[in-house]
């Protein structure tokens, strides 16, 4: 089996930077479909520059429903002797956040050994994410009251000092009310649960637990980051309709099974990269000043447990980004270039 090489770490950052930069040009314009399309297009174009035989296993959807970054799509240059890797992407986690100028939107990618990413048959999962101090200490099957009591005891704080992050959705009314009854603090978010799950493992975020029902693909990407940070994610499949329940039954999936970090990412060698699009708890968003775009990114490698924050300054007069759909390289300001080489 090919191993994910450390040499592609910076290349993955350049991929998320490209998606974040292109998406940021549409900040606040109210069109989340355009945000997703341009981010996917630039991310897909950048991936072809990487020395790897990559296959998208978490992406924009099935081949019939996604023009690019679909499940099973080959990415990378596929040159001889390059590593065989599984790729998980979310060009923009929080397209609506970008479309309406709201915080916490990020661009995300993870790469690991071929066959190391678990397939989840349901679109949604019930998830519990925590940082290193609580990893292995809570139980997704336990009551919310019990988990909060245990967390407070382990962290040596009062329950009223715990902060739980929850997506603000109607399906979470009971969860929200239970956390309130127990006495913990709640941070409600409108979108962007990858960043929320990762934030539990970063002390400067001042949140302790992520809890609730969210996307299964997002859980995989969060697991890739938490594996590097020493945190943990637990999840249970959450079918949304009879079709998904039947699919689970046909393929032999156990609705009661608890998946943990190592079940979702079955390799100790995974690289995770994310770039901020709008300001958030995890990363600062793209900033523009006098023909310069400034990005902030996180990149992690689980093998060495290394985390890097990268601040990049992109000169708009020279910065070019390849768009897969047009088969050409463009300047970030939208102008076409006759030189089809990326800068």
CSV table of C-alpha atoms in Angstrom, one decimal:
chain,number,residue,atom,x,y,z
A,1,UNK,CA,0.0,0.0,0.0
A,2,UNK,CA,1.3,3.5,-0.9
A,3,UNK,CA,1.8,5.8,2.0
A,4,UNK,CA,0.8,9.5,2.0
A,5,UNK,CA,4.1,11.4,1.7
A,6,UNK,CA,4.8,14.4,3.9
A,7,UNK,CA,6.0,16.3,0.7
A,8,UNK,CA,2.4,16.9,-0.4
A,9,UNK,CA,1.5,18.7,2.9
A,10,UNK,CA,2.1,22.2,1.5
A,11,UNK,CA,0.5,21.2,-1.8
A,12,UNK,CA,-2.8,20.4,0.0
A,13,UNK,CA,-2.7,23.8,1.6
A,14,UNK,CA,-2.4,25.4,-1.8
A,15,UNK,CA,-5.5,23.5,-2.8
A,16,UNK,CA,-7.6,24.8,0.0
A,17,UNK,CA,-6.1,28.3,-0.4
A,18,UNK,CA,-7.2,28.3,-4.1
A,19,UNK,CA,-10.8,27.3,-3.2
A,20,UNK,CA,-11.0,29.8,-0.4
A,21,UNK,CA,-9.6,32.6,-2.5
A,22,UNK,CA,-12.0,32.0,-5.4
A,23,UNK,CA,-15.0,31.6,-3.1
A,24,UNK,CA,-14.2,34.8,-1.2
A,25,UNK,CA,-14.6,36.8,-4.4
A,26,UNK,CA,-18.4,36.0,-4.0
A,27,UNK,CA,-18.7,37.0,-0.3
A,28,UNK,CA,-22.1,38.3,0.5
A,29,UNK,CA,-23.5,38.1,-3.0
A,30,UNK,CA,-26.3,35.8,-1.9
A,31,UNK,CA,-25.6,32.9,-4.3
A,32,UNK,CA,-24.3,29.8,-2.5
A,33,UNK,CA,-24.4,27.7,-5.6
A,34,UNK,CA,-21.9,30.0,-7.3
A,35,UNK,CA,-19.7,29.8,-4.2
A,36,UNK,CA,-19.7,26.0,-4.3
A,37,UNK,CA,-19.2,25.8,-8.0
A,38,UNK,CA,-16.1,28.2,-8.2
A,39,UNK,CA,-14.5,26.6,-5.1
A,40,UNK,CA,-15.0,23.1,-6.5
A,41,UNK,CA,-13.6,24.2,-9.9
A,42,UNK,CA,-10.5,25.7,-8.5
A,43,UNK,CA,-9.9,22.9,-6.0
A,44,UNK,CA,-10.2,20.3,-8.8
A,45,UNK,CA,-7.9,22.3,-11.0
A,46,UNK,CA,-5.2,22.5,-8.3
A,47,UNK,CA,-5.4,18.8,-7.5
A,48,UNK,CA,-4.1,17.9,-10.9
A,49,UNK,CA,-0.7,19.5,-10.1
A,50,UNK,CA,0.0,17.1,-7.2
A,51,UNK,CA,2.2,14.0,-7.7
A,52,UNK,CA,-0.3,11.3,-6.7
A,53,UNK,CA,-2.8,8.8,-7.8
A,54,UNK,CA,-5.7,10.1,-5.9
A,55,UNK,CA,-9.3,9.0,-5.7
A,56,UNK,CA,-12.1,11.1,-4.3
A,57,UNK,CA,-14.0,9.1,-1.6
A,58,UNK,CA,-15.7,12.0,0.1
A,59,UNK,CA,-16.7,14.8,-2.2
A,60,UNK,CA,-19.5,16.7,-3.9
A,61,UNK,CA,-21.7,13.6,-4.4
A,62,UNK,CA,-22.3,10.8,-6.8
A,63,UNK,CA,-20.9,11.0,-10.4
A,64,UNK,CA,-24.4,11.6,-11.9
A,65,UNK,CA,-25.1,14.5,-9.5
A,66,UNK,CA,-21.7,16.3,-9.4
A,67,UNK,CA,-19.7,17.6,-12.4
A,68,UNK,CA,-16.4,17.3,-10.5
A,69,UNK,CA,-15.0,16.1,-7.2
A,70,UNK,CA,-17.5,13.3,-7.4
A,71,UNK,CA,-17.0,10.0,-5.5
A,72,UNK,CA,-14.6,7.8,-7.4
A,73,UNK,CA,-13.1,10.6,-9.5
A,74,UNK,CA,-9.4,10.3,-10.1
A,75,UNK,CA,-7.3,13.4,-9.1
A,76,UNK,CA,-3.6,14.2,-9.2
A,77,UNK,CA,-1.3,13.7,-12.1
A,78,UNK,CA,-1.3,9.9,-11.9
A,79,UNK,CA,2.4,9.6,-13.0
A,80,UNK,CA,4.3,6.4,-12.5
A,81,UNK,CA,5.6,5.7,-9.0
A,82,UNK,CA,3.4,8.3,-7.3
A,83,UNK,CA,1.5,7.3,-4.1
A,84,UNK,CA,-2.0,5.9,-4.2
A,85,UNK,CA,-4.2,8.0,-1.9
A,86,UNK,CA,-7.8,8.4,-0.8
A,87,UNK,CA,-8.9,12.0,-0.9
A,88,UNK,CA,-11.8,13.6,1.1
A,89,UNK,CA,-12.8,17.2,0.3
A,90,UNK,CA,-15.4,19.8,1.2
A,91,UNK,CA,-14.6,22.8,-1.1
A,92,UNK,CA,-16.6,25.0,1.2
A,93,UNK,CA,-18.0,23.9,4.5
A,94,UNK,CA,-20.6,26.6,4.9
A,95,UNK,CA,-21.5,27.8,1.4
A,96,UNK,CA,-24.4,29.8,2.8
A,97,UNK,CA,-22.1,31.4,5.3
A,98,UNK,CA,-20.0,32.8,2.4
A,99,UNK,CA,-23.0,33.8,0.3
A,100,UNK,CA,-24.3,35.9,3.2
A,101,UNK,CA,-21.0,37.1,4.7
A,102,UNK,CA,-21.4,35.1,7.9
A,103,UNK,CA,-18.5,33.6,10.0
A,104,UNK,CA,-16.9,30.2,10.2
A,105,UNK,CA,-16.7,29.1,6.5
A,106,UNK,CA,-13.7,27.1,5.6
A,107,UNK,CA,-12.3,25.0,2.7
A,108,UNK,CA,-11.1,21.5,3.7
A,109,UNK,CA,-9.2,18.6,2.3
A,110,UNK,CA,-7.7,15.4,3.8
A,111,UNK,CA,-5.4,12.7,2.2
A,112,UNK,CA,-4.6,9.3,3.5
A,113,UNK,CA,-3.6,5.8,2.5
A,114,UNK,CA,-5.8,4.0,-0.1
A,115,UNK,CA,-8.7,2.2,1.6
A,116,UNK,CA,-8.3,4.0,4.9
A,117,UNK,CA,-11.5,6.1,4.9
A,118,UNK,CA,-14.6,4.4,6.1
A,119,UNK,CA,-17.8,4.4,3.9
A,120,UNK,CA,-20.9,5.6,5.7
A,121,UNK,CA,-24.2,4.8,4.0
A,122,UNK,CA,-26.3,7.6,5.5
A,123,UNK,CA,-26.1,11.3,4.7
A,124,UNK,CA,-26.5,12.2,8.4
A,125,UNK,CA,-24.9,11.0,11.6
A,126,UNK,CA,-25.4,11.7,15.3
A,127,UNK,CA,-22.0,13.0,16.4
A,128,UNK,CA,-20.1,13.7,19.6
A,129,UNK,CA,-16.6,15.4,19.3
A,130,UNK,CA,-14.2,16.3,22.1
A,131,UNK,CA,-10.6,17.4,22.6
A,132,UNK,CA,-7.7,15.4,24.0
A,133,UNK,CA,-8.6,15.8,27.7
A,134,UNK,CA,-12.0,14.2,27.1
A,135,UNK,CA,-11.0,11.7,24.4
A,136,UNK,CA,-12.1,8.2,25.4
A,137,UNK,CA,-13.9,9.5,28.5
A,138,UNK,CA,-17.5,10.2,27.1
A,139,UNK,CA,-20.0,7.8,25.6
A,140,UNK,CA,-22.4,8.8,22.8
A,141,UNK,CA,-24.9,6.2,24.2
A,142,UNK,CA,-24.9,7.8,27.6
A,143,UNK,CA,-27.4,10.5,28.5
A,144,UNK,CA,-26.4,14.2,27.9
A,145,UNK,CA,-26.6,14.8,31.6
A,146,UNK,CA,-24.2,12.0,32.3
A,147,UNK,CA,-21.7,13.1,29.6
A,148,UNK,CA,-21.7,16.7,30.8
A,149,UNK,CA,-21.3,15.6,34.4
A,150,UNK,CA,-18.3,13.4,33.5
A,151,UNK,CA,-16.8,16.1,31.3
A,152,UNK,CA,-17.0,18.7,34.1
A,153,UNK,CA,-15.4,16.3,36.6
A,154,UNK,CA,-12.5,15.4,34.3
A,155,UNK,CA,-11.8,19.0,33.3
A,156,UNK,CA,-12.1,20.0,37.0
A,157,UNK,CA,-14.7,22.8,36.3
A,158,UNK,CA,-18.3,23.4,37.2
A,159,UNK,CA,-20.9,22.3,34.6
A,160,UNK,CA,-21.8,25.9,34.2
A,161,UNK,CA,-18.3,26.5,32.7
A,162,UNK,CA,-18.7,23.8,30.0
A,163,UNK,CA,-19.4,25.1,26.5
A,164,UNK,CA,-21.3,22.8,24.1
A,165,UNK,CA,-21.5,23.6,20.3
A,166,UNK,CA,-24.7,22.6,18.6
A,167,UNK,CA,-26.1,23.3,15.1
A,168,UNK,CA,-29.1,25.5,15.4
A,169,UNK,CA,-31.7,23.2,13.8
A,170,UNK,CA,-35.2,22.2,14.8
A,171,UNK,CA,-34.1,18.6,15.1
A,172,UNK,CA,-31.9,19.6,18.0
A,173,UNK,CA,-34.6,21.2,20.2
A,174,UNK,CA,-34.6,18.4,22.7
A,175,UNK,CA,-30.8,18.3,22.8
A,176,UNK,CA,-30.6,22.1,23.4
A,177,UNK,CA,-33.2,21.9,26.1
A,178,UNK,CA,-31.5,19.1,27.9
A,179,UNK,CA,-28.1,20.9,27.9
A,180,UNK,CA,-29.9,24.0,29.3
A,181,UNK,CA,-31.5,21.9,32.0
A,182,UNK,CA,-28.2,20.5,33.1
A,183,UNK,CA,-26.7,24.0,33.2
A,184,UNK,CA,-24.0,24.0,30.6
A,185,UNK,CA,-23.3,26.9,28.2
A,186,UNK,CA,-24.4,26.5,24.6
A,187,UNK,CA,-22.9,28.0,21.4
A,188,UNK,CA,-25.4,27.7,18.6
A,189,UNK,CA,-24.0,27.7,15.0
A,190,UNK,CA,-26.0,28.1,11.8
A,191,UNK,CA,-23.6,26.0,9.6
A,192,UNK,CA,-20.0,24.7,9.5
A,193,UNK,CA,-19.8,21.7,11.8
A,194,UNK,CA,-16.4,20.6,10.6
A,195,UNK,CA,-14.8,23.7,12.2
A,196,UNK,CA,-17.0,23.2,15.3
A,197,UNK,CA,-15.9,19.7,15.9
A,198,UNK,CA,-12.2,20.5,15.4
A,199,UNK,CA,-12.5,23.5,17.7
A,200,UNK,CA,-13.1,21.2,20.7
A,201,UNK,CA,-9.4,20.1,20.4
A,202,UNK,CA,-8.0,23.6,20.2
A,203,UNK,CA,-7.6,25.3,23.6
A,204,UNK,CA,-7.9,28.9,22.2
A,205,UNK,CA,-11.4,28.1,20.9
A,206,UNK,CA,-12.8,27.8,24.5
A,207,UNK,CA,-15.4,25.1,23.5
A,208,UNK,CA,-15.5,21.7,25.0
A,209,UNK,CA,-18.0,19.4,23.2
A,210,UNK,CA,-19.6,19.3,19.8
A,211,UNK,CA,-22.9,17.4,19.8
A,212,UNK,CA,-25.8,16.8,17.4
A,213,UNK,CA,-26.9,15.4,14.0
A,214,UNK,CA,-24.9,16.6,11.0
A,215,UNK,CA,-23.4,15.4,7.8
A,216,UNK,CA,-21.6,12.1,7.7
A,217,UNK,CA,-19.0,13.4,5.1
A,218,UNK,CA,-18.2,16.3,7.5
A,219,UNK,CA,-17.6,13.7,10.3
A,220,UNK,CA,-14.9,12.0,8.2
A,221,UNK,CA,-13.1,15.3,7.6
A,222,UNK,CA,-13.4,16.2,11.3
A,223,UNK,CA,-12.0,12.8,12.2
A,224,UNK,CA,-8.9,13.4,10.0
A,225,UNK,CA,-8.1,16.6,11.9
A,226,UNK,CA,-8.9,15.2,15.4
A,227,UNK,CA,-6.6,12.3,14.7
A,228,UNK,CA,-3.8,14.7,14.5
A,229,UNK,CA,-4.9,16.8,17.5
A,230,UNK,CA,-5.5,13.9,19.9
A,231,UNK,CA,-9.2,14.5,20.1
A,232,UNK,CA,-12.0,12.1,19.4
A,233,UNK,CA,-15.2,11.9,17.4
A,234,UNK,CA,-17.9,9.3,18.0
A,235,UNK,CA,-20.9,8.8,15.7
A,236,UNK,CA,-24.0,6.7,15.0
A,237,UNK,CA,-25.7,6.4,11.7
A,238,UNK,CA,-28.9,8.5,11.5
A,239,UNK,CA,-31.0,7.5,8.5
A,240,UNK,CA,-33.3,10.3,7.3
A,241,UNK,CA,-35.9,8.1,5.6
A,242,UNK,CA,-37.1,4.6,4.8
A,243,UNK,CA,-34.8,4.3,1.8
A,244,UNK,CA,-31.7,4.9,3.9
A,245,UNK,CA,-33.0,2.4,6.5
A,246,UNK,CA,-33.5,-0.2,3.8
A,247,UNK,CA,-30.0,0.4,2.4
A,248,UNK,CA,-28.5,0.0,5.8
A,249,UNK,CA,-30.4,-3.3,6.3
A,250,UNK,CA,-29.5,-4.6,2.8
A,251,UNK,CA,-25.8,-3.9,3.3
A,252,UNK,CA,-25.7,-5.3,6.9
A,253,UNK,CA,-25.0,-2.0,8.7
A,254,UNK,CA,-25.8,-2.0,12.4
A,255,UNK,CA,-27.8,1.1,13.5
A,256,UNK,CA,-26.5,0.7,17.0
A,257,UNK,CA,-22.8,0.6,16.1
A,258,UNK,CA,-20.7,3.4,17.4
A,259,UNK,CA,-18.0,4.6,15.0
A,260,UNK,CA,-14.9,6.2,16.6
A,261,UNK,CA,-12.0,8.2,15.1
A,262,UNK,CA,-9.9,5.1,14.2
A,263,UNK,CA,-12.9,3.5,12.6
A,264,UNK,CA,-13.5,6.5,10.3
A,265,UNK,CA,-9.8,7.0,9.5
A,266,UNK,CA,-8.1,3.6,9.6
A,267,UNK,CA,-4.5,4.8,9.1
A,268,UNK,CA,-2.1,6.6,11.3
A,269,UNK,CA,-0.9,8.6,8.4
A,270,UNK,CA,-3.4,11.3,7.3
A,271,UNK,CA,-2.8,14.9,6.3
A,272,UNK,CA,-5.5,17.5,6.9
A,273,UNK,CA,-5.6,21.1,5.6
A,274,UNK,CA,-8.1,23.9,5.9
A,275,UNK,CA,-8.2,27.5,4.9
A,276,UNK,CA,-10.5,30.1,6.3
A,277,UNK,CA,-13.0,31.9,3.9
A,278,UNK,CA,-14.8,34.0,6.5
A,279,UNK,CA,-13.6,34.8,10.0
A,280,UNK,CA,-14.3,32.1,12.6
A,281,UNK,CA,-13.2,30.5,15.8
A,282,UNK,CA,-10.8,28.2,13.9
A,283,UNK,CA,-9.4,30.4,11.2
A,284,UNK,CA,-9.4,34.0,10.0
A,285,UNK,CA,-11.1,34.6,6.6
A,286,UNK,CA,-9.6,35.9,3.4
A,287,UNK,CA,-8.6,39.6,3.7
A,288,UNK,CA,-8.0,42.0,0.8
A,289,UNK,CA,-5.8,45.0,0.9
A,290,UNK,CA,-4.1,47.0,-1.9
A,291,UNK,CA,-3.9,44.1,-4.4
A,292,UNK,CA,-3.0,41.6,-1.8
A,293,UNK,CA,-5.1,38.7,-0.6
A,294,UNK,CA,-4.2,37.3,2.8
A,295,UNK,CA,-5.2,33.7,3.8
A,296,UNK,CA,-4.8,31.8,7.1
A,297,UNK,CA,-4.6,28.0,6.9
A,298,UNK,CA,-4.2,25.0,9.3
A,299,UNK,CA,-2.3,21.9,8.2
A,300,UNK,CA,-1.9,18.8,10.3
A,301,UNK,CA,-0.1,15.5,9.9
A,302,UNK,CA,-1.2,12.7,12.2
A,303,UNK,CA,2.0,10.7,12.0
A,304,UNK,CA,4.0,13.4,13.8
A,305,UNK,CA,1.0,15.2,15.5
A,306,UNK,CA,2.3,18.4,13.9
A,307,UNK,CA,0.0,21.4,13.5
A,308,UNK,CA,1.0,24.4,11.5
A,309,UNK,CA,-0.7,27.7,11.0
A,310,UNK,CA,0.2,29.3,7.7
A,311,UNK,CA,-0.4,33.0,6.8
A,312,UNK,CA,0.0,33.6,3.0
A,313,UNK,CA,0.1,36.8,1.1
A,314,UNK,CA,-1.1,36.5,-2.5
A,315,UNK,CA,-0.3,39.3,-5.0
A,316,UNK,CA,-3.4,39.7,-7.1
A,317,UNK,CA,-1.3,41.0,-10.1
A,318,UNK,CA,0.5,37.7,-10.3
A,319,UNK,CA,-1.6,35.1,-8.5
A,320,UNK,CA,-3.1,32.5,-10.9
A,321,UNK,CA,-5.5,29.6,-10.2
A,322,UNK,CA,-6.4,26.8,-12.6
A,323,UNK,CA,-10.0,26.2,-13.3
A,324,UNK,CA,-10.7,22.6,-14.3
A,325,UNK,CA,-14.0,23.3,-16.2
A,326,UNK,CA,-12.3,25.8,-18.5
A,327,UNK,CA,-9.0,23.9,-18.9
A,328,UNK,CA,-7.1,27.1,-18.3
A,329,UNK,CA,-5.3,29.2,-15.6
A,330,UNK,CA,-6.8,32.5,-14.5
A,331,UNK,CA,-5.6,35.4,-12.5
A,332,UNK,CA,-7.3,35.6,-9.2
A,333,UNK,CA,-8.9,38.9,-10.3
A,334,UNK,CA,-10.8,37.0,-13.0
A,335,UNK,CA,-8.7,38.0,-16.0
A,336,UNK,CA,-7.5,35.3,-18.4
A,337,UNK,CA,-3.9,34.7,-18.9
A,338,UNK,CA,-2.2,33.5,-22.1
A,339,UNK,CA,0.4,31.6,-20.0
A,340,UNK,CA,-1.3,28.3,-19.0
A,341,UNK,CA,1.2,27.7,-16.1
A,342,UNK,CA,0.1,28.3,-12.6
A,343,UNK,CA,1.9,30.8,-10.4
